[in-house]
Each structure stands twice: as structure tokens, then as C-alpha cells.
Tab-separated table of C-alpha atoms in Angstrom:
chain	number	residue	atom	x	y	z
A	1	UNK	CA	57.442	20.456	56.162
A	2	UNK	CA	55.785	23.265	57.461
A	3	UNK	CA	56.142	24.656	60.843
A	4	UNK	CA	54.551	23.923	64.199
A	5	UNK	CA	51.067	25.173	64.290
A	6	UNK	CA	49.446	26.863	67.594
A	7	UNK	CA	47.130	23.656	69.649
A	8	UNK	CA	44.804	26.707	71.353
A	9	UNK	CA	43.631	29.282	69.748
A	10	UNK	CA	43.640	33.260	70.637
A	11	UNK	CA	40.397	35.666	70.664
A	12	UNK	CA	41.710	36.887	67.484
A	13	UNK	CA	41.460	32.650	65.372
A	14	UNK	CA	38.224	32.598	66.892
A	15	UNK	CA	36.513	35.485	65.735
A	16	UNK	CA	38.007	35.004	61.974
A	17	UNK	CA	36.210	31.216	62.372
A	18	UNK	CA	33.147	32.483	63.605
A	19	UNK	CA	33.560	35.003	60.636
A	20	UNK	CA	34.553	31.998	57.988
A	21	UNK	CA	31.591	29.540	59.379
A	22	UNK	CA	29.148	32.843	58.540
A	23	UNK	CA	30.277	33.032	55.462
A	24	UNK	CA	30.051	29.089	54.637
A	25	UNK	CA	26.813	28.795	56.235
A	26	UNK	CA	25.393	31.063	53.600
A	27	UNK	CA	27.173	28.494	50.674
A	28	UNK	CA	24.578	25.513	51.642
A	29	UNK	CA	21.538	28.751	50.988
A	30	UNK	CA	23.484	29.448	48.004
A	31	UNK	CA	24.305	26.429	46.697
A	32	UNK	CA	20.731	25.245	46.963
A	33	UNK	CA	19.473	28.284	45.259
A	34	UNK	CA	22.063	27.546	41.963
A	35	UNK	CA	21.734	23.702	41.699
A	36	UNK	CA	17.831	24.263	41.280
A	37	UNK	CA	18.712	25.700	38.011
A	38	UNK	CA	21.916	24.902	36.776
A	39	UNK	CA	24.107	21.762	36.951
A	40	UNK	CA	26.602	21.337	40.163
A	41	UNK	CA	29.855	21.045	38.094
A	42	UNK	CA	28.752	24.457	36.117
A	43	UNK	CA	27.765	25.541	39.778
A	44	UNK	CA	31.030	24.787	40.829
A	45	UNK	CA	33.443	26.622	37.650
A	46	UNK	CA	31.062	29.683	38.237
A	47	UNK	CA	32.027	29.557	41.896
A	48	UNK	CA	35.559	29.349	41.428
A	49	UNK	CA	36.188	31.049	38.311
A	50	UNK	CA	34.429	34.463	39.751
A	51	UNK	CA	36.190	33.901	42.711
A	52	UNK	CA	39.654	33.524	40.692
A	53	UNK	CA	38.803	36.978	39.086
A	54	UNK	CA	38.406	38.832	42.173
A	55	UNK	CA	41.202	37.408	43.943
A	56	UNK	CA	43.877	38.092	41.353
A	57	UNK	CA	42.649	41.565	40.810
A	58	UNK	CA	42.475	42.389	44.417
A	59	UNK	CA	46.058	41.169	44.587
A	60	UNK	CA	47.422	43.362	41.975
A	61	UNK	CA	45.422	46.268	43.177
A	62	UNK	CA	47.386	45.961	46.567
A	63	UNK	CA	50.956	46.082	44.543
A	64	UNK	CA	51.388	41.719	45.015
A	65	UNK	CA	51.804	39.254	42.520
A	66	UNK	CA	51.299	36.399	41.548
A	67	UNK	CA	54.004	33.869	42.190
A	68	UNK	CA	56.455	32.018	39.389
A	69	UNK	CA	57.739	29.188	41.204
A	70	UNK	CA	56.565	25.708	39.329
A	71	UNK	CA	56.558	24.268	42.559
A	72	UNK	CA	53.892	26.283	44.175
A	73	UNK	CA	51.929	26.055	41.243
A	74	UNK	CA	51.726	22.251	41.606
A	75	UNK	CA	50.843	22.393	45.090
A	76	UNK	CA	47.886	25.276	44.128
A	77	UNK	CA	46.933	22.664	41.582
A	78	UNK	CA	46.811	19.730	44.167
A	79	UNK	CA	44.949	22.431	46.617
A	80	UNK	CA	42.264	23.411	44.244
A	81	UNK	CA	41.595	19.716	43.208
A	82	UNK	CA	41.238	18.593	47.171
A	83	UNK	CA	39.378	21.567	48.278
A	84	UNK	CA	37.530	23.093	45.624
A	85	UNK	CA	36.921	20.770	42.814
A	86	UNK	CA	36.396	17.730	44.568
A	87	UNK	CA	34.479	18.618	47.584
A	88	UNK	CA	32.106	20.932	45.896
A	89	UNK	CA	31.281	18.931	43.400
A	90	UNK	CA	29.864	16.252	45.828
A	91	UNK	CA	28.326	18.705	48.331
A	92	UNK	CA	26.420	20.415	45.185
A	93	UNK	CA	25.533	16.942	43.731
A	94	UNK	CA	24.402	15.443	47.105
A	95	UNK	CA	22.141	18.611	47.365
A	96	UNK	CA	20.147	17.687	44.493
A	97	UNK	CA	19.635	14.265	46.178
A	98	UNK	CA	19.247	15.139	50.310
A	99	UNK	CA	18.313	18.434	52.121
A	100	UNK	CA	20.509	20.981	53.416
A	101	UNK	CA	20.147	20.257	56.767
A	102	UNK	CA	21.250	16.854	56.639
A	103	UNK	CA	23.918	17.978	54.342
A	104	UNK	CA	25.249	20.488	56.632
A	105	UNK	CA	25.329	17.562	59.691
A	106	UNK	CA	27.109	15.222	57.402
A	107	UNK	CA	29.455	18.084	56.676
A	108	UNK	CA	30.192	18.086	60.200
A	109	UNK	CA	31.993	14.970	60.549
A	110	UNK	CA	34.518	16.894	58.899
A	111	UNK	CA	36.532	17.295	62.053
A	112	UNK	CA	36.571	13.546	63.124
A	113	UNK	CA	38.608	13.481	59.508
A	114	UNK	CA	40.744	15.759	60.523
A	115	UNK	CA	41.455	14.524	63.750
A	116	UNK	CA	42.209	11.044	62.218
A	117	UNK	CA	44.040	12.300	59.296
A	118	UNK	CA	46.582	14.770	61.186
A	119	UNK	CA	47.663	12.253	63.726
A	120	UNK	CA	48.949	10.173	60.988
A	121	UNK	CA	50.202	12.811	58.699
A	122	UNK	CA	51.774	15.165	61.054
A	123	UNK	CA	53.862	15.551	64.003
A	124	UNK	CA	52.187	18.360	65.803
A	125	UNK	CA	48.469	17.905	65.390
A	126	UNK	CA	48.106	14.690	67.373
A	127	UNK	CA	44.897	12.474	68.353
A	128	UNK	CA	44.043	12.720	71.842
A	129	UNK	CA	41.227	11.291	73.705
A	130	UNK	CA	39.810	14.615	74.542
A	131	UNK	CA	39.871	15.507	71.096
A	132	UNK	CA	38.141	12.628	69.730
A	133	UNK	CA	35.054	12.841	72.659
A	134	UNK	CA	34.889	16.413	71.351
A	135	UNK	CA	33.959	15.916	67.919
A	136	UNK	CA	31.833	13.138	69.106
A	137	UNK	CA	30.254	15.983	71.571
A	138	UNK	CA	30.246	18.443	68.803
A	139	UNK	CA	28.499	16.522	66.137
A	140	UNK	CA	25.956	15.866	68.919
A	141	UNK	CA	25.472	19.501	69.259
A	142	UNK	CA	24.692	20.160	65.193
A	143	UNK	CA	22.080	17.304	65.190
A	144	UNK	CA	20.617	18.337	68.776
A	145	UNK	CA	20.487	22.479	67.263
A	146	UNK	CA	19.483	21.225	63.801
A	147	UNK	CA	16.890	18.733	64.672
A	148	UNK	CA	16.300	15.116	64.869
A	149	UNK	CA	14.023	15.367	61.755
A	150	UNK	CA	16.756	16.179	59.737
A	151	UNK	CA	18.125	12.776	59.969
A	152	UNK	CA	14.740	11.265	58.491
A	153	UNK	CA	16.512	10.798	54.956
A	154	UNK	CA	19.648	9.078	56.600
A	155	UNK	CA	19.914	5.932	54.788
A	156	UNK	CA	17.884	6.763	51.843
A	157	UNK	CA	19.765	8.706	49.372
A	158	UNK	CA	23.249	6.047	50.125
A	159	UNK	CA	25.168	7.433	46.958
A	160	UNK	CA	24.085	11.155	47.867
A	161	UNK	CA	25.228	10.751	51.622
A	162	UNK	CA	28.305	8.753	50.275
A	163	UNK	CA	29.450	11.489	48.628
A	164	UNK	CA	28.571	14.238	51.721
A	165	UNK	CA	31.122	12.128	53.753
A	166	UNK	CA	33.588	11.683	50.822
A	167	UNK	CA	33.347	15.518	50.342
A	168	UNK	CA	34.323	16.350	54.712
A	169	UNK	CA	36.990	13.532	53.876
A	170	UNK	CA	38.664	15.111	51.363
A	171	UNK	CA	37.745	18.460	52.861
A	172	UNK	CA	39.765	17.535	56.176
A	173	UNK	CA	42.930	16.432	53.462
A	174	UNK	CA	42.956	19.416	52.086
A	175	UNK	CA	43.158	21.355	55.424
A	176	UNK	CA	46.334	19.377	56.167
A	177	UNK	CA	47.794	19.649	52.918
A	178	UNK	CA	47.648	23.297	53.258
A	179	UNK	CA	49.651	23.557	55.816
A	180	UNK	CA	52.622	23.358	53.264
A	181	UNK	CA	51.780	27.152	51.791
A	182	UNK	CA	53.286	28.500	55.137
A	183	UNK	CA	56.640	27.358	54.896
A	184	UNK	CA	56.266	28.019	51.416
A	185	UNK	CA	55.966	31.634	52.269
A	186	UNK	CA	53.072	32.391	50.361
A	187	UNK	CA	50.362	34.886	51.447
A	188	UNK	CA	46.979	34.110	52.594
A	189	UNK	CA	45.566	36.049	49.636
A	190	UNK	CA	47.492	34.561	46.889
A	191	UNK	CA	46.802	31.397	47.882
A	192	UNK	CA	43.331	32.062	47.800
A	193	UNK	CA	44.479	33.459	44.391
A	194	UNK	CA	46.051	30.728	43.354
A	195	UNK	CA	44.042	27.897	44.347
A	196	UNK	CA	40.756	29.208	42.933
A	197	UNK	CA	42.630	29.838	39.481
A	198	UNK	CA	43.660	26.259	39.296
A	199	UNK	CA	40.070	24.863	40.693
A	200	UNK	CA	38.430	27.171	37.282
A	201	UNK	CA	41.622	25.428	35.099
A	202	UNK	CA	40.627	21.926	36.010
A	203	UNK	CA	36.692	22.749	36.038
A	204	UNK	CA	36.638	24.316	32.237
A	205	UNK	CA	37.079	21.149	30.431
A	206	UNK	CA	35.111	19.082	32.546
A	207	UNK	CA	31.654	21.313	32.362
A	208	UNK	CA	32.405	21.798	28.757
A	209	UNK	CA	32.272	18.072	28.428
A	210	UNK	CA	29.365	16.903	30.425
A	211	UNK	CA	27.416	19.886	31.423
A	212	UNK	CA	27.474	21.867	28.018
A	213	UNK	CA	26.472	24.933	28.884
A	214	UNK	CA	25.515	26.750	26.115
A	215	UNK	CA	22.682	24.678	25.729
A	216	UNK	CA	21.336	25.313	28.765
A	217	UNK	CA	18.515	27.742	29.612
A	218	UNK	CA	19.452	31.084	30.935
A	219	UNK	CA	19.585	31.312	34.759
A	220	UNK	CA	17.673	33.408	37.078
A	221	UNK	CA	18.519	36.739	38.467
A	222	UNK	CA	17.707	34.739	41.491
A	223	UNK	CA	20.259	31.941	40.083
A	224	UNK	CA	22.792	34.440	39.600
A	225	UNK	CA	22.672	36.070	42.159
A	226	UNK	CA	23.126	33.350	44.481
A	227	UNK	CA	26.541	32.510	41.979
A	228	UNK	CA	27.920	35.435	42.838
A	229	UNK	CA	27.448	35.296	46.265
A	230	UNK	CA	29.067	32.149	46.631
A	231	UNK	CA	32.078	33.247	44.349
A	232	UNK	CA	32.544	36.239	46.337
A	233	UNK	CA	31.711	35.691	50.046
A	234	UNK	CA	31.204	32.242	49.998
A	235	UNK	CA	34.711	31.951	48.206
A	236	UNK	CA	37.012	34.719	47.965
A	237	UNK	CA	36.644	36.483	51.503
A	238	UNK	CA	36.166	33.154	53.142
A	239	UNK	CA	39.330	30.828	51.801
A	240	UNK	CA	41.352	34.198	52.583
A	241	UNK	CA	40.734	33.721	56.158
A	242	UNK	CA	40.964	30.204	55.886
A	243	UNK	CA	44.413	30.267	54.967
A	244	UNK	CA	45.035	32.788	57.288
A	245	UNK	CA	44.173	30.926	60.267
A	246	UNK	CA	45.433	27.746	59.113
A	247	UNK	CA	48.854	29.317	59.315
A	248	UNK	CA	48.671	29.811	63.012
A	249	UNK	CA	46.215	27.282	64.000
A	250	UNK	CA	46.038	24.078	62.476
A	251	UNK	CA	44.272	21.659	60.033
A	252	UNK	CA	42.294	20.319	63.037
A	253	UNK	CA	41.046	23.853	64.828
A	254	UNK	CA	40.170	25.122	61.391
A	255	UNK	CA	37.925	22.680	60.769
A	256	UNK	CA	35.889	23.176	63.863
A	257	UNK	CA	34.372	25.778	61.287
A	258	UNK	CA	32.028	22.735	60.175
A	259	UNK	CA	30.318	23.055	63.915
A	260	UNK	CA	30.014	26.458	64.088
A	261	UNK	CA	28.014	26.518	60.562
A	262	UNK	CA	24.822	25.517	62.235
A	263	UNK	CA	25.275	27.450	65.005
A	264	UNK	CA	25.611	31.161	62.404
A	265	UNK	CA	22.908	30.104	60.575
A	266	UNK	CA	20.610	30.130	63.281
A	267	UNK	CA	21.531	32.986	64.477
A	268	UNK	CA	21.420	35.071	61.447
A	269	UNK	CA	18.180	33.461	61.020
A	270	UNK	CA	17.187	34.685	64.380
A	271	UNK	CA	18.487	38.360	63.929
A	272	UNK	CA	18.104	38.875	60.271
A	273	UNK	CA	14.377	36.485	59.361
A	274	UNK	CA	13.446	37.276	63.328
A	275	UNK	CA	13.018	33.272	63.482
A	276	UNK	CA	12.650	32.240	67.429
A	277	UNK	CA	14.971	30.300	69.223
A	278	UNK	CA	13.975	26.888	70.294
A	279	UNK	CA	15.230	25.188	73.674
A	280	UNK	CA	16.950	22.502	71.131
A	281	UNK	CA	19.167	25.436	69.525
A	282	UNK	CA	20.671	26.330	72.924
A	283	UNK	CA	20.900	22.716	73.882
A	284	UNK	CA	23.017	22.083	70.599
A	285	UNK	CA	25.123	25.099	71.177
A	286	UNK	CA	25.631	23.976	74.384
A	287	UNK	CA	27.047	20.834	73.187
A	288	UNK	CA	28.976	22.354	70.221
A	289	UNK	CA	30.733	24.735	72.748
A	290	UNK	CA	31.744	21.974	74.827
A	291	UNK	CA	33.104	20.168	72.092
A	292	UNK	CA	34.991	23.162	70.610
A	293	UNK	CA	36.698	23.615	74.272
A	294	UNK	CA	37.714	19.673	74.495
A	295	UNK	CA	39.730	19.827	70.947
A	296	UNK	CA	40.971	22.859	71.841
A	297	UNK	CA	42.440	21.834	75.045
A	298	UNK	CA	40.712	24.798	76.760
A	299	UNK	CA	38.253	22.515	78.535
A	300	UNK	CA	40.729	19.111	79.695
A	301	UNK	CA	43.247	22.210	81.059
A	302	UNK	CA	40.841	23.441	82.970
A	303	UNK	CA	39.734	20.324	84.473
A	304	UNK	CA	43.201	19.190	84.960
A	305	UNK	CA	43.763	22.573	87.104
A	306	UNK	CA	40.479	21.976	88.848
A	307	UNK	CA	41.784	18.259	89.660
A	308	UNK	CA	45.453	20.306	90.866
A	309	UNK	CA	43.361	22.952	92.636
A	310	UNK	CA	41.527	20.470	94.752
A	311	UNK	CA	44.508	17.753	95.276
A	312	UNK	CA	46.079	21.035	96.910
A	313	UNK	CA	43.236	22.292	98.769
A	314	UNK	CA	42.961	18.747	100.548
A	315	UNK	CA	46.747	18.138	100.848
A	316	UNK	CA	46.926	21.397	103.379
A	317	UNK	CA	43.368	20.969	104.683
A	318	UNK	CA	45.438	17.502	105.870
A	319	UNK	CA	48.282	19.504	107.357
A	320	UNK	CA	46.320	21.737	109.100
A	321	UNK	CA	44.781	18.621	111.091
A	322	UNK	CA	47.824	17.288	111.873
């Protein structure tokens, strides 16, 4: 079992999640960009299997390895079914079906998942009631800062937003299963390795068998382009630092990435596209910060220390009187 993970996070976990929800905010552009020409399980291997490439060779080019042990193996297979294979494969098939926008909101239920899922499956990641009004408060934030229209579809597409859900589901699995690699004493980067390897080993036969790709047309540069920046950024920079902080935070802080997704894309949008800012955006940042603070524990510690500040103030206000 691994270790006990850190509840609140330092400056240092938050500015590699800010980092990671940058980089997966850019996978829903991305993904959207690939689907429109090529099928989401050949999406997918191309994701992972570029991704494997570059993460082995940058592990070898800094003197590692990659590990021997069966048993790690097995769990990198298990990993790469449950966060890779899985998940993407219903986030890139639910795309063809619903818009981004509503995908990236049903993404970020991911959280509530998590929160459900580590209270039964560990000891140290327990549900609290603060946590659970946080989510609540942070998936009002990504539909405030997104928009209500976004929600127009809900209902429609069933199977399409079925498999959204399933995908944070398994997502918020995955995250705890992870946890494992640490008292494994792997390394962030070869479990990124590792993982993405498997993900391309379980993908092969499957897009050989339905997809068939070489009868499909030839994509894009636009197509291919937006391959490899999902296999690169999207993939192998991002589940680097994902592993990395959920080492030292937690299944359920890492996931908070799903709220902050939104929140990057905006705000690239803003400084990058010089899109304006809308009173909804900072209303729905507003609410996602609050909710990041409640799981966190930042925000019920400081109310419980506003609660002890005051008790105090009025218990020697009362002594003075006397």
C-alpha cells in the first residue's frame, strides 16, 4: 500500500497543476481537431504510441531505464488501460457526438469520483463534508465560467454524455490506483514511460481491427499536427507531472486539475487570441477557487481559526467587564 499522501498542497503542487490543467486544456482543442479526420481509437494509439516514443527515449538519454520487474509491468498495464485507453477512447468518441464545452464540464465531475472513490479505497484520502460542498462549488464555477449555453445539448446525445461521465469515472480510478507506483519506487518519468507503452500495446490490435487504418485517407497537416501535440504536450510532459504530484499529493488534489481546465483555457484565450473577459469568467473562477480551497482544507482551516479567533476575542472582551 502506498504511503500517506500530503491533504494540502505547497506553492510548488500548485503551480505543476496549473501547469498540467494548461497542458490538458489544449487536449479537448486537439482532440477535436484529430477526430474530425480520423477515428478516436486511431486518435487514441497515435496519442499514446508517440508519446511512448518520446518518453522511453528521453529516459535513456538521461542514463535511466526501463524497469524488469513483472510486477510493475502488470500494474503499467492496469494503468494504461484505466487512464489512457479507456478514458480517451470515450472522451474522443463523445466528441464526435457533443461539443467541447460540454465535454470539458462533464469532465469536471471528475473530482466528485474521486472524492467518492478514495474514501472507500483508501485510508488517508477521506470524504469530508467540506470536500464534497467543494466539488459541488467547483463544478458550479466551470458551468458559471463556461456558460449556461453549453449545457443546451445535456440530455440529447445520452450514450455520448454516458460515456463523458464513464470516462471522469474511470479517470478518478486511475488516479487512485496510481498511487501504488510510489511505494513501488518507480520514477515519475518511467511511469509515464511505462504506462504510455502499455496504452500503444493494448491499442495496436484494437485499431487494426475496427479502425483499419490503411484504408483510410491521409490526414491533414492540420490533423497531424494536432496528433503530435497531444502525444507530446498533451501526453508526455503532462502525465510526467501527473505522477509527480500524485506522489506527494493525492488522487483527490490531483484531480482538481479537471476545474482548473476551464479556467487555462480562458486565459490563454484571453492572452494568446486577445478574447475579452466576461463578468461570468470571473464569477466562475470565483467559484472554482472557492471550491479548490474547501477540498484542500485551506478554506474550512481558515474559518475554523476565524471561529477560534473570535470565541477568544469575546471570551477576554468578557473578562475585561468583569
Amino acid at each position: 500500500m502506498a504511503g500517506p499522501v500530503a491533504r494540502r498542497m505547497g506553492a510548488s503542487e500548485w503551480f505543476l497543476l496549473l501547469a498540467l490543467s494548461v497542458l490538458w486544456g489544449g487536449a479537448f482543442f486537439f482532440g477535436k481537431v484529430a477526430v474530425g479526420e480520423l477515428p478516436p481509437l486511431t486518435v487514441v494509439l497515435g496519442r499514446v504510441s508517440l508519446a511512448a516514443v518520446a518518453l522511453v527515449a528521453v529516459v535513456h538519454a538521461l542514463g535511466g531505464r526501463m524497469p524488469r520487474d513483472l510486477r510493475v509491468w502488470g500494474a503499467f498495464l492496469v494503468m494504461g488501460a484505466i487512464n489512457n485507453v479507456i478514458p480517451f477512447s470515450l472522451i474522443f468518441w463523445g466528441q464526435t457526438q457533443i461539443a467541447s464545452g460540454l465535454a470539458s464540464i462533464l469532465n469536471a465531475t471528475t473530482p466528485l469520483f474521486a472524492v467518492v472513490f478514495a474514501h472507500v479505497l483508501t485510508r488517508d484520502e477521506r470524504m469530508t463534508p467540506a470536500r464534497l460542498v467543494g466539488v459541488a462549488v467547483g463544478i458550479g464555477g466551470v458551468v458559471a465560467m463556461i456558460g449556461p449555453q453549453a449545457l443546451d445539448g445535456l440530455g440529447t446525445d445520452v450514450l455520448a454524455q454516458a460515456a463523458c461521465l464513464g470516462a471522469s469515472a474511470v479517470y478518478a480510478l486511475a488516479g487512485i490506483y496510481g498511487r501504488r507506483f510510489k511505494a513501488m519506487g518507480v520514477p515519475p518519468l518511467v511511469i509515464a514511460a511505462g504506462q504510455v507503452t502499455c496504452s500503444s500495446v493494448l491499442m495496436l490490435p484494437l485499431v487494426l481491427l475496427v479502425d483499419r487504418p490503411w484504408t483510410l485517407a491521409m490526414p491533414s497537416p492540420a490533423a497531424w499536427g494536432a496528433l503530435v501535440g497531444l502525444a507530446l504536450a498533451c501526453t508526455a510532459l503532462a502525465y510526467v507531472i501527473f505522477f509527480r504530484v500524485l506522489a506527494t499529493a493525492g488522487a483527490t488534489n490531483l484531480l482538481l486539475v479537471t476545474f482548473l481546465i476551464p479556467v487555462s483555457a480562458i486565459l490563454l484565450g484571453t492572452l494568446v487570441l486577445g478574447e475579452r473577459l466576461e463578468p461570468r469568467h470571473f464569477v466562475g473562477m470565483a467559484l472554482i477557487a472557492l471550491g479548490l480551497a474547501a477540498i484542500d482544507g485551506r478554506l474550512p482551516a481558515a474559518l475554523r481559526s476565524l471561529a477560534g479567533w473570535g470565541a477568544g476575542a469575546r471570551a477576554t472582551g468578557g473578562q475585561g467587564e468583569e
